[in-house]
Structure formats: C-alpha cells, structure tokens
XYZ file of C-alpha atoms in Angstrom:
440
model
C -52.156 53.179 -47.689
C -53.720 49.713 -48.312
C -53.725 47.297 -45.227
C -53.962 44.235 -47.660
C -51.083 42.331 -49.203
C -51.712 40.868 -52.672
C -49.918 37.803 -53.571
C -50.395 36.414 -57.208
C -47.236 34.693 -58.029
C -45.505 31.517 -56.943
C -42.070 32.228 -55.388
C -39.113 31.184 -57.725
C -36.294 28.890 -56.394
C -33.756 30.756 -54.061
C -30.632 30.107 -52.364
C -30.163 32.680 -49.505
C -28.933 33.518 -46.200
C -31.118 35.465 -43.765
C -31.557 36.619 -40.168
C -34.926 36.852 -38.536
C -35.541 39.293 -35.516
C -34.889 38.652 -32.181
C -36.871 36.224 -29.916
C -40.243 37.627 -28.854
C -40.399 35.500 -25.499
C -37.135 36.301 -24.707
C -37.359 40.017 -25.384
C -40.340 40.495 -23.388
C -38.877 38.444 -20.461
C -35.572 40.353 -20.785
C -37.626 43.782 -20.395
C -39.482 42.198 -17.212
C -36.433 40.844 -15.442
C -34.367 44.000 -16.120
C -37.051 46.020 -14.610
C -36.941 44.412 -11.104
C -33.091 43.952 -11.526
C -30.708 46.407 -9.512
C -28.869 48.524 -12.006
C -28.308 48.895 -15.673
C -29.070 46.026 -18.123
C -28.581 46.263 -21.786
C -30.068 44.325 -24.806
C -28.996 43.900 -28.408
C -31.191 42.531 -31.099
C -34.269 43.313 -28.975
C -37.418 42.676 -31.109
C -38.961 46.170 -31.789
C -42.348 44.774 -32.293
C -45.792 46.101 -30.900
C -45.865 43.363 -28.127
C -42.244 43.969 -26.900
C -42.917 47.997 -26.999
C -46.083 47.315 -24.940
C -43.850 45.682 -22.411
C -41.336 48.757 -22.360
C -44.349 51.207 -22.059
C -45.551 49.282 -19.098
C -42.732 49.454 -16.999
C -42.127 53.077 -17.791
C -45.583 53.404 -16.283
C -44.048 51.901 -13.206
C -41.156 54.183 -12.921
C -38.535 52.346 -14.520
C -35.950 54.296 -16.661
C -35.547 53.094 -20.225
C -33.235 54.294 -23.114
C -34.199 52.736 -26.484
C -32.659 53.020 -30.123
C -32.361 51.015 -33.086
C -29.232 49.503 -31.882
C -29.840 48.377 -28.370
C -32.023 49.064 -25.187
C -30.881 49.953 -21.715
C -32.991 49.452 -18.698
C -32.176 50.819 -15.235
C -33.921 48.469 -12.693
C -34.709 49.742 -9.047
C -34.565 46.117 -7.575
C -37.387 43.741 -7.014
C -39.265 45.918 -4.983
C -38.382 49.033 -7.098
C -41.854 49.679 -9.257
C -43.151 53.142 -8.267
C -46.664 52.209 -7.742
C -49.375 55.088 -7.514
C -53.166 55.483 -8.256
C -54.992 55.050 -11.477
C -52.120 53.223 -13.379
C -53.351 51.396 -16.576
C -51.260 48.651 -18.341
C -52.143 48.160 -21.806
C -50.719 44.754 -22.879
C -52.085 45.242 -26.527
C -51.933 41.976 -28.273
C -49.553 40.063 -25.924
C -50.665 37.218 -23.646
C -47.020 36.998 -22.462
C -46.950 40.531 -21.140
C -50.509 40.535 -19.873
C -50.028 37.262 -17.830
C -46.476 37.572 -16.808
C -46.493 41.197 -15.519
C -49.560 40.116 -13.170
C -46.998 38.013 -11.131
C -44.778 40.926 -10.689
C -47.567 43.436 -9.799
C -48.876 40.859 -6.986
C -47.846 43.273 -4.155
C -49.260 46.766 -5.539
C -50.533 48.705 -2.749
C -53.019 50.622 -5.345
C -55.324 48.977 -7.904
C -53.824 48.543 -11.173
C -55.911 47.835 -14.330
C -54.742 45.701 -17.327
C -56.340 46.013 -20.754
C -55.460 44.665 -24.172
C -56.702 44.832 -27.684
C -59.835 43.118 -28.957
C -58.087 39.704 -29.408
C -56.327 39.692 -26.135
C -59.450 40.661 -24.286
C -61.233 37.452 -25.448
C -58.519 35.290 -24.040
C -58.846 33.431 -20.704
C -57.140 35.075 -17.662
C -58.795 33.170 -15.119
C -56.079 30.542 -15.463
C -53.602 32.783 -14.203
C -55.824 35.008 -11.698
C -56.803 31.802 -9.800
C -53.401 30.791 -8.737
C -52.288 34.549 -8.105
C -55.299 35.123 -5.890
C -54.009 32.360 -3.634
C -50.851 34.326 -2.851
C -53.483 36.927 -1.302
C -53.929 39.154 -4.175
C -57.396 40.454 -5.357
C -57.790 40.021 -9.197
C -61.153 41.029 -10.692
C -61.912 40.029 -14.251
C -64.512 41.185 -16.900
C -66.044 37.703 -17.606
C -62.808 35.540 -18.094
C -60.718 37.984 -19.879
C -59.709 41.779 -20.020
C -59.963 44.434 -18.651
C -59.090 43.116 -15.278
C -57.823 44.811 -12.005
C -55.256 43.695 -9.519
C -54.979 44.735 -6.063
C -51.807 43.223 -4.035
C -50.820 42.778 -0.663
C -47.513 42.971 1.071
C -47.318 39.742 3.106
C -47.824 37.256 0.154
C -48.474 33.604 0.996
C -46.660 30.958 -0.717
C -48.671 28.475 -2.668
C -48.828 25.093 -4.425
C -49.922 25.287 -7.946
C -50.594 22.572 -10.507
C -50.319 23.926 -13.973
C -51.654 21.250 -16.246
C -52.413 23.111 -19.473
C -48.821 23.415 -20.620
C -48.859 27.141 -20.454
C -45.467 28.752 -19.799
C -47.070 31.988 -19.460
C -48.965 30.888 -16.223
C -46.171 29.059 -14.883
C -43.781 32.053 -15.350
C -46.208 34.564 -13.766
C -46.357 32.248 -10.687
C -42.640 32.003 -10.858
C -42.331 36.067 -10.729
C -44.820 35.979 -7.787
C -42.830 33.329 -5.924
C -39.890 35.508 -6.216
C -41.537 38.148 -4.093
C -43.154 35.653 -1.567
C -41.418 34.707 1.631
C -41.362 30.800 2.073
C -41.232 28.195 -0.676
C -43.783 28.323 -3.497
C -44.004 25.014 -5.539
C -45.235 24.458 -8.946
C -45.951 21.058 -10.855
C -46.125 22.269 -14.407
C -46.991 20.316 -17.490
C -43.960 20.666 -19.996
C -43.940 23.856 -21.734
C -41.131 26.264 -22.863
C -38.757 27.096 -20.212
C -37.195 30.491 -20.901
C -38.103 31.821 -17.430
C -36.542 29.035 -15.640
C -33.323 29.220 -17.773
C -33.057 33.110 -17.100
C -33.607 32.607 -13.183
C -30.796 29.890 -13.334
C -28.391 32.055 -15.220
C -29.234 35.167 -12.746
C -28.492 32.751 -9.772
C -32.124 33.287 -8.372
C -33.435 30.980 -5.685
C -35.109 28.467 -8.030
C -34.794 24.514 -8.199
C -36.243 22.584 -11.071
C -36.595 18.892 -11.363
C -37.624 17.134 -14.664
C -39.896 14.195 -14.880
C -41.106 12.545 -17.882
C -44.540 14.842 -18.074
C -44.095 17.443 -15.501
C -41.428 19.873 -14.254
C -41.362 20.310 -10.509
C -40.209 23.771 -9.611
C -39.514 25.277 -6.146
C -39.103 29.005 -5.961
C -38.045 31.234 -2.770
C -37.861 35.209 -2.177
C -35.236 36.753 -3.783
C -33.287 39.814 -2.372
C -31.535 41.076 -5.399
C -31.496 40.568 -9.149
C -28.288 41.237 -10.932
C -28.455 43.330 -14.248
C -28.693 41.253 -17.455
C -26.883 42.135 -20.506
C -28.153 40.076 -23.477
C -27.785 39.716 -27.146
C -31.115 38.184 -27.863
C -30.981 35.173 -30.510
C -33.381 35.029 -33.438
C -36.913 33.608 -33.130
C -37.429 29.958 -34.041
C -41.365 31.027 -34.557
C -40.294 33.515 -37.081
C -37.893 31.352 -38.770
C -40.591 28.529 -39.081
C -42.345 30.426 -41.870
C -39.234 30.605 -43.931
C -38.248 26.963 -43.288
C -41.686 25.772 -44.487
C -41.411 28.051 -47.345
C -38.383 26.592 -48.464
C -39.346 22.906 -47.948
C -42.402 23.687 -50.179
C -40.413 25.502 -52.789
C -38.687 23.746 -55.754
C -34.787 23.423 -55.677
C -34.334 26.137 -52.874
C -31.762 26.310 -49.987
C -31.925 28.518 -46.991
C -29.689 29.298 -43.921
C -31.112 31.206 -41.172
C -28.466 32.690 -38.697
C -28.486 32.443 -34.968
C -31.658 31.005 -33.889
C -32.911 30.191 -30.357
C -33.243 26.320 -30.547
C -34.353 25.848 -27.089
C -35.390 22.118 -26.787
C -38.790 23.385 -25.590
C -39.491 25.144 -28.651
C -38.299 23.011 -31.421
C -41.305 20.694 -31.798
C -41.656 22.030 -35.320
C -38.105 20.974 -36.313
C -38.777 17.274 -34.886
C -42.368 17.126 -36.672
C -40.989 18.568 -39.922
C -38.094 16.196 -39.988
C -40.499 13.164 -39.360
C -42.368 14.434 -42.569
C -39.170 14.407 -44.759
C -38.099 17.948 -44.521
C -34.199 18.208 -44.638
C -33.175 20.383 -41.697
C -29.616 20.747 -40.265
C -28.265 22.752 -37.305
C -24.862 24.319 -37.868
C -22.439 26.236 -35.306
C -24.660 24.961 -32.234
C -23.646 26.545 -28.908
C -25.059 27.524 -25.619
C -25.640 31.259 -24.836
C -26.762 32.242 -21.403
C -28.592 29.000 -20.768
C -30.198 29.052 -24.241
C -29.095 26.675 -27.228
C -28.618 28.685 -30.392
C -27.805 27.559 -33.985
C -27.750 28.514 -37.696
C -30.561 26.527 -39.273
C -29.907 24.973 -42.841
C -33.058 23.765 -44.909
C -33.295 22.278 -48.316
C -36.311 21.887 -50.714
C -38.222 18.550 -49.867
C -38.946 16.313 -53.025
C -41.286 13.937 -51.027
C -43.362 14.978 -47.958
C -44.903 12.268 -45.820
C -47.880 12.583 -43.593
C -47.752 12.265 -39.960
C -49.692 10.952 -36.939
C -48.289 13.487 -34.717
C -47.447 12.457 -31.215
C -49.095 14.792 -28.513
C -45.805 14.976 -26.629
C -44.589 17.328 -29.300
C -47.506 19.865 -29.198
C -46.368 22.029 -26.384
C -43.054 22.505 -28.208
C -44.924 23.508 -31.554
C -48.069 25.201 -30.240
C -47.190 28.677 -32.112
C -46.235 26.823 -35.252
C -49.050 24.413 -35.938
C -50.718 26.703 -38.575
C -47.480 26.592 -40.732
C -47.023 22.922 -40.162
C -50.526 22.317 -41.396
C -49.266 23.642 -45.058
C -46.736 20.920 -45.037
C -49.309 18.402 -44.144
C -51.493 19.703 -47.195
C -48.640 18.708 -49.592
C -47.632 15.446 -48.068
C -48.472 11.949 -49.381
C -51.235 10.564 -47.042
C -53.372 11.807 -44.297
C -51.946 13.633 -41.269
C -53.521 13.701 -37.899
C -52.899 16.340 -35.107
C -54.615 15.695 -31.727
C -54.896 17.198 -28.405
C -54.258 20.777 -29.685
C -57.303 22.615 -28.181
C -54.716 25.215 -26.774
C -54.657 26.490 -30.298
C -58.052 28.037 -29.608
C -56.758 29.990 -26.797
C -54.427 31.925 -28.958
C -54.749 35.390 -30.781
C -57.884 33.691 -32.894
C -59.270 30.367 -32.747
C -56.332 28.984 -34.883
C -57.737 25.419 -35.170
C -60.649 26.952 -37.067
C -58.346 29.127 -39.161
C -56.007 26.397 -40.079
C -58.883 24.469 -41.554
C -60.343 27.576 -43.219
C -57.053 28.153 -44.961
C -56.651 24.462 -46.097
C -60.317 24.479 -47.319
C -59.512 27.470 -49.433
C -56.685 25.957 -51.223
C -58.748 22.619 -51.885
C -57.600 20.407 -49.198
C -60.194 18.144 -47.280
C -59.950 18.401 -43.328
C -61.900 16.835 -40.499
C -61.943 19.230 -37.295
C -62.965 18.808 -33.796
C -62.336 21.289 -31.026
C -59.020 19.564 -30.381
C -57.979 17.863 -33.436
C -57.530 17.940 -37.390
C -57.111 15.577 -39.983
C -55.570 16.911 -43.339
C -55.899 14.943 -46.469
C -52.716 15.752 -48.297
C -52.410 16.405 -52.051
C -48.543 16.058 -53.457
C -49.578 17.798 -56.510
C -51.203 20.871 -54.967
C -51.542 23.889 -56.935
C -53.956 26.847 -56.396
C -55.443 28.615 -59.344
C -58.196 30.811 -57.710
C -58.695 33.990 -56.044
C -58.790 33.703 -52.204
C -59.579 36.537 -49.561
C -58.305 36.182 -46.197
C -60.113 38.564 -43.663
C -61.942 38.956 -40.272
C -59.413 36.894 -38.297
C -58.962 39.145 -35.300
C -55.609 40.394 -36.732
C -53.795 37.229 -35.644
C -50.304 37.883 -37.005
C -49.629 34.008 -37.604
C -52.810 33.753 -39.864
C -51.663 36.575 -42.037
C -48.040 35.067 -42.287
C -49.252 31.522 -42.916
C -51.605 32.794 -45.574
C -48.581 34.706 -47.372
C -46.559 31.384 -47.156
C -49.218 29.240 -48.750
C -49.834 31.951 -51.610
C -46.060 31.804 -52.325
C -45.981 28.029 -52.149
C -48.923 26.913 -53.928
C -50.130 29.923 -56.135
C -53.362 31.580 -56.658
C -54.355 35.189 -56.372
C -54.519 36.096 -52.597
C -55.853 39.126 -51.000
C -54.808 39.106 -47.240
C -56.155 41.649 -45.150
C -54.825 43.333 -41.986
C -50.993 43.161 -42.791
C -50.764 45.666 -39.874
C -51.102 42.565 -37.594
C -47.299 41.398 -38.141
C -46.454 44.446 -36.315
C -47.113 42.511 -32.916
C -44.307 39.985 -33.654
C -42.584 40.238 -36.941
C -42.484 43.630 -38.426
C -39.940 42.958 -40.998
C -41.783 39.929 -42.397
C -42.679 40.996 -45.645
C -39.224 42.717 -46.226
C -37.630 39.271 -45.831
C -40.264 37.905 -48.092
C -39.398 40.431 -50.726
C -35.665 39.749 -50.232
C -36.140 35.963 -50.856
C -38.067 36.665 -53.951
C -35.439 38.889 -55.607
C -32.936 37.203 -58.028
C -29.356 37.093 -57.016
C-alpha cells in the first residue's frame, strides 16, 4: 500500500456540513488529569490519534486501568499519588510534545528512574526548556544533548519554585502546573500568553490554582492538591483540524462550509482573527461555554478578494500551529504579507518556517525568510500547472495536510509522501477531504 497521496485536480465548489475530530490538546490533558483523579472518568469524542493513544499507553504503564472503545474511553484513576512506579519504565511519547513535556511534571516524584523516548522528530525538539524548571523542584532530569531520550528521577519532598515562562509555551507552563499540584507550598509562574486549557481544567475541577491576567503575561499561583475529582467530558472538535477546511473553503470558488461544535478558546483562535483581517468571511454560530471552554459552529464562505496582512505579533501564540495553512491564504492575497517573531515555528515537528517557504516557492510564490520571519508576495491569480513532490519533512502532519490543501486549492500534479503522518493528530483528514470532493 502506497504511503503517498496523489492530488491532480482542484476541488470543485461545495456546500457542506462537517465535523472534525476531538481536540488533541484537550484529549491528552483529559487522559493525564483523569489518570491522577480519584475514581472513574469518561470521555466522549476522544481523539483516537497516535499522540493520544501514546498518552493512554503511558498511563497504562504507570498502573492506571483504562477501557477504550470507538464510542468512549473510561479511566479509573488512583488519585494524585496513585501511579504505580517500578523499575525500568520507559514512556514512549511518539510524536507528541504535549505528552512528552506535560507528563514530566506528573512524574516529578517518581522514586525510580523513568526514561522518556520519542520518534525521530520529537527527539530533536528542545526539552531543556522544561527540564530546567523541573530540576529546580528537586528532580534530576538528564537529557541526550537537548532532546530525547531523557531520564527523570524524582524526590518525595519537592520544593516550590518561581518560574518565568517567556517563550509562550503552553506545554512548559502546563508541566510546571502539574508539578506544582504535587508540591507543598506555593509555586508561582509568570507565563507569556499561550493556550490556557490546563488552567481552565484546573478551575473547572476546583483545584488550588489562581490566575491573574495582565496584558502580556499570566500570573499563576499553584498549591498542592489533596484530591482531584473525576472528569466526564465530551471533547469539542479541534480548531487546528478545522483550520485546514476553513482555508480550503476560503480559497475555493463559490463554496460554503459549516464545521460543527469546535473549541474556540480565545487563546486558540488567532487564525480566525488573522483570516478575518485578510478578508475571509467567518461567523460563529450556536456559541456556548462547556466546562470552561468556549464552543461554537464555524461558518465560512469563499472569499472573492483576499488582503495581505502585516500580522501583529500579539496574535502569534494563538495561531502558532496554524501558520503553515495561513501562509496559503497570503499566497493568494493582494499585496505582500509579513509574519514576524515566529521562530517558535522551528521548534515544532519540523522546521515549519522553512517548510512553509518551500511549499510557497514550489507553487511559484516569492518569499523572503529569516530565522523568525517571512514575507510572502501574494498572487491573486495563482494557479499551479506543474508536478510537485513533497517529501523528507520529518513526517510532520501539518506539512502533509497543508500540501494537500494547496493542491486542492491551486491545482497542479502533487505527490505528497508520508500520509501516515496524519495518524498523529487527524487520522480522518483524507476521508473528510474525499467527502467534500463528492458531489451532492
């Protein structure tokens, strides 16, 4: 069976309603919180991707009982100190930076050395950024260079810390929050704005956390928790997955799309703000709050005229996973778009700034790239009429999906390698693409 996807035809106009899978960030956080809760937690619409399954396998190794089927997942937690630590445990985080970093904060009191490994892509990512604050609690974390594999030795009497998170990394912030929940005394975090799913879940679960929001930073205070109650959760759909189809609709002729029940957490909708500034017609319908998260249906129309953008840096953290797909909109916009202070893109599964530029160059769009910025010279009449091969991109799922959307929107004859990469975050991506392409 081929591991490549061929796309050689632009998508026709469509008017459809779709549902994308459950939010990956919330799915992994639900697994981790439920594993240290006391009692039975149940989730519906859990994302059954490789990243989430890696989280489930990790807590199984730590003695947690799990029942999983296609309809729901049940986790029976043993409490905040309920992991069954033993010698020679290895946690395989696969491709998931969220799992790899967040679970380190929970493992901070392990009496035995635990090894964390990952795939080729994750192993190259920087884990010093979380090892350093966790070591201040009293743990001993040893890294291979800056990445994986790593080992963690915990201690029982953890020391509370003060931590400045100035990269806008929700993963590092969340890992320290988990560690703080296991530590006597008050842990303080000053965190640059980033997604806040962990804080919202803590508040919903009535955990000892206080958050004060300032203009550029969140000030967080955490205390040791005695007990976490079970969490029953119907996980809303993922804005990062919806983003591909929002952009496909915007770039297609005479098309309309409704995406049901999407998590539109304000810390995640930078893409919506950016696309609206560029002339994309997007509306939220049936907006409501569910267990701290804001959820809505997203309605999008084709855009007849797209405008270039000088993207404000303050929107970066809320769109960090969506910039590759945003770049495609800039490619067809009138004028030159400029995205700056986005070096964090290079800390993802692949050097995404480089890959964003490479895809645009392949479709005939001029770019100027630095380590932290990109200028994109748009062409409103963009149409591709050549063969393009996309490969050797460290199996980054977002590079694959962005390439598929580019092929459907702009034409050309595309051979996109490593379709297996979508299993990490969006296994049903190609099925939804095929459903949109069907008439009727």
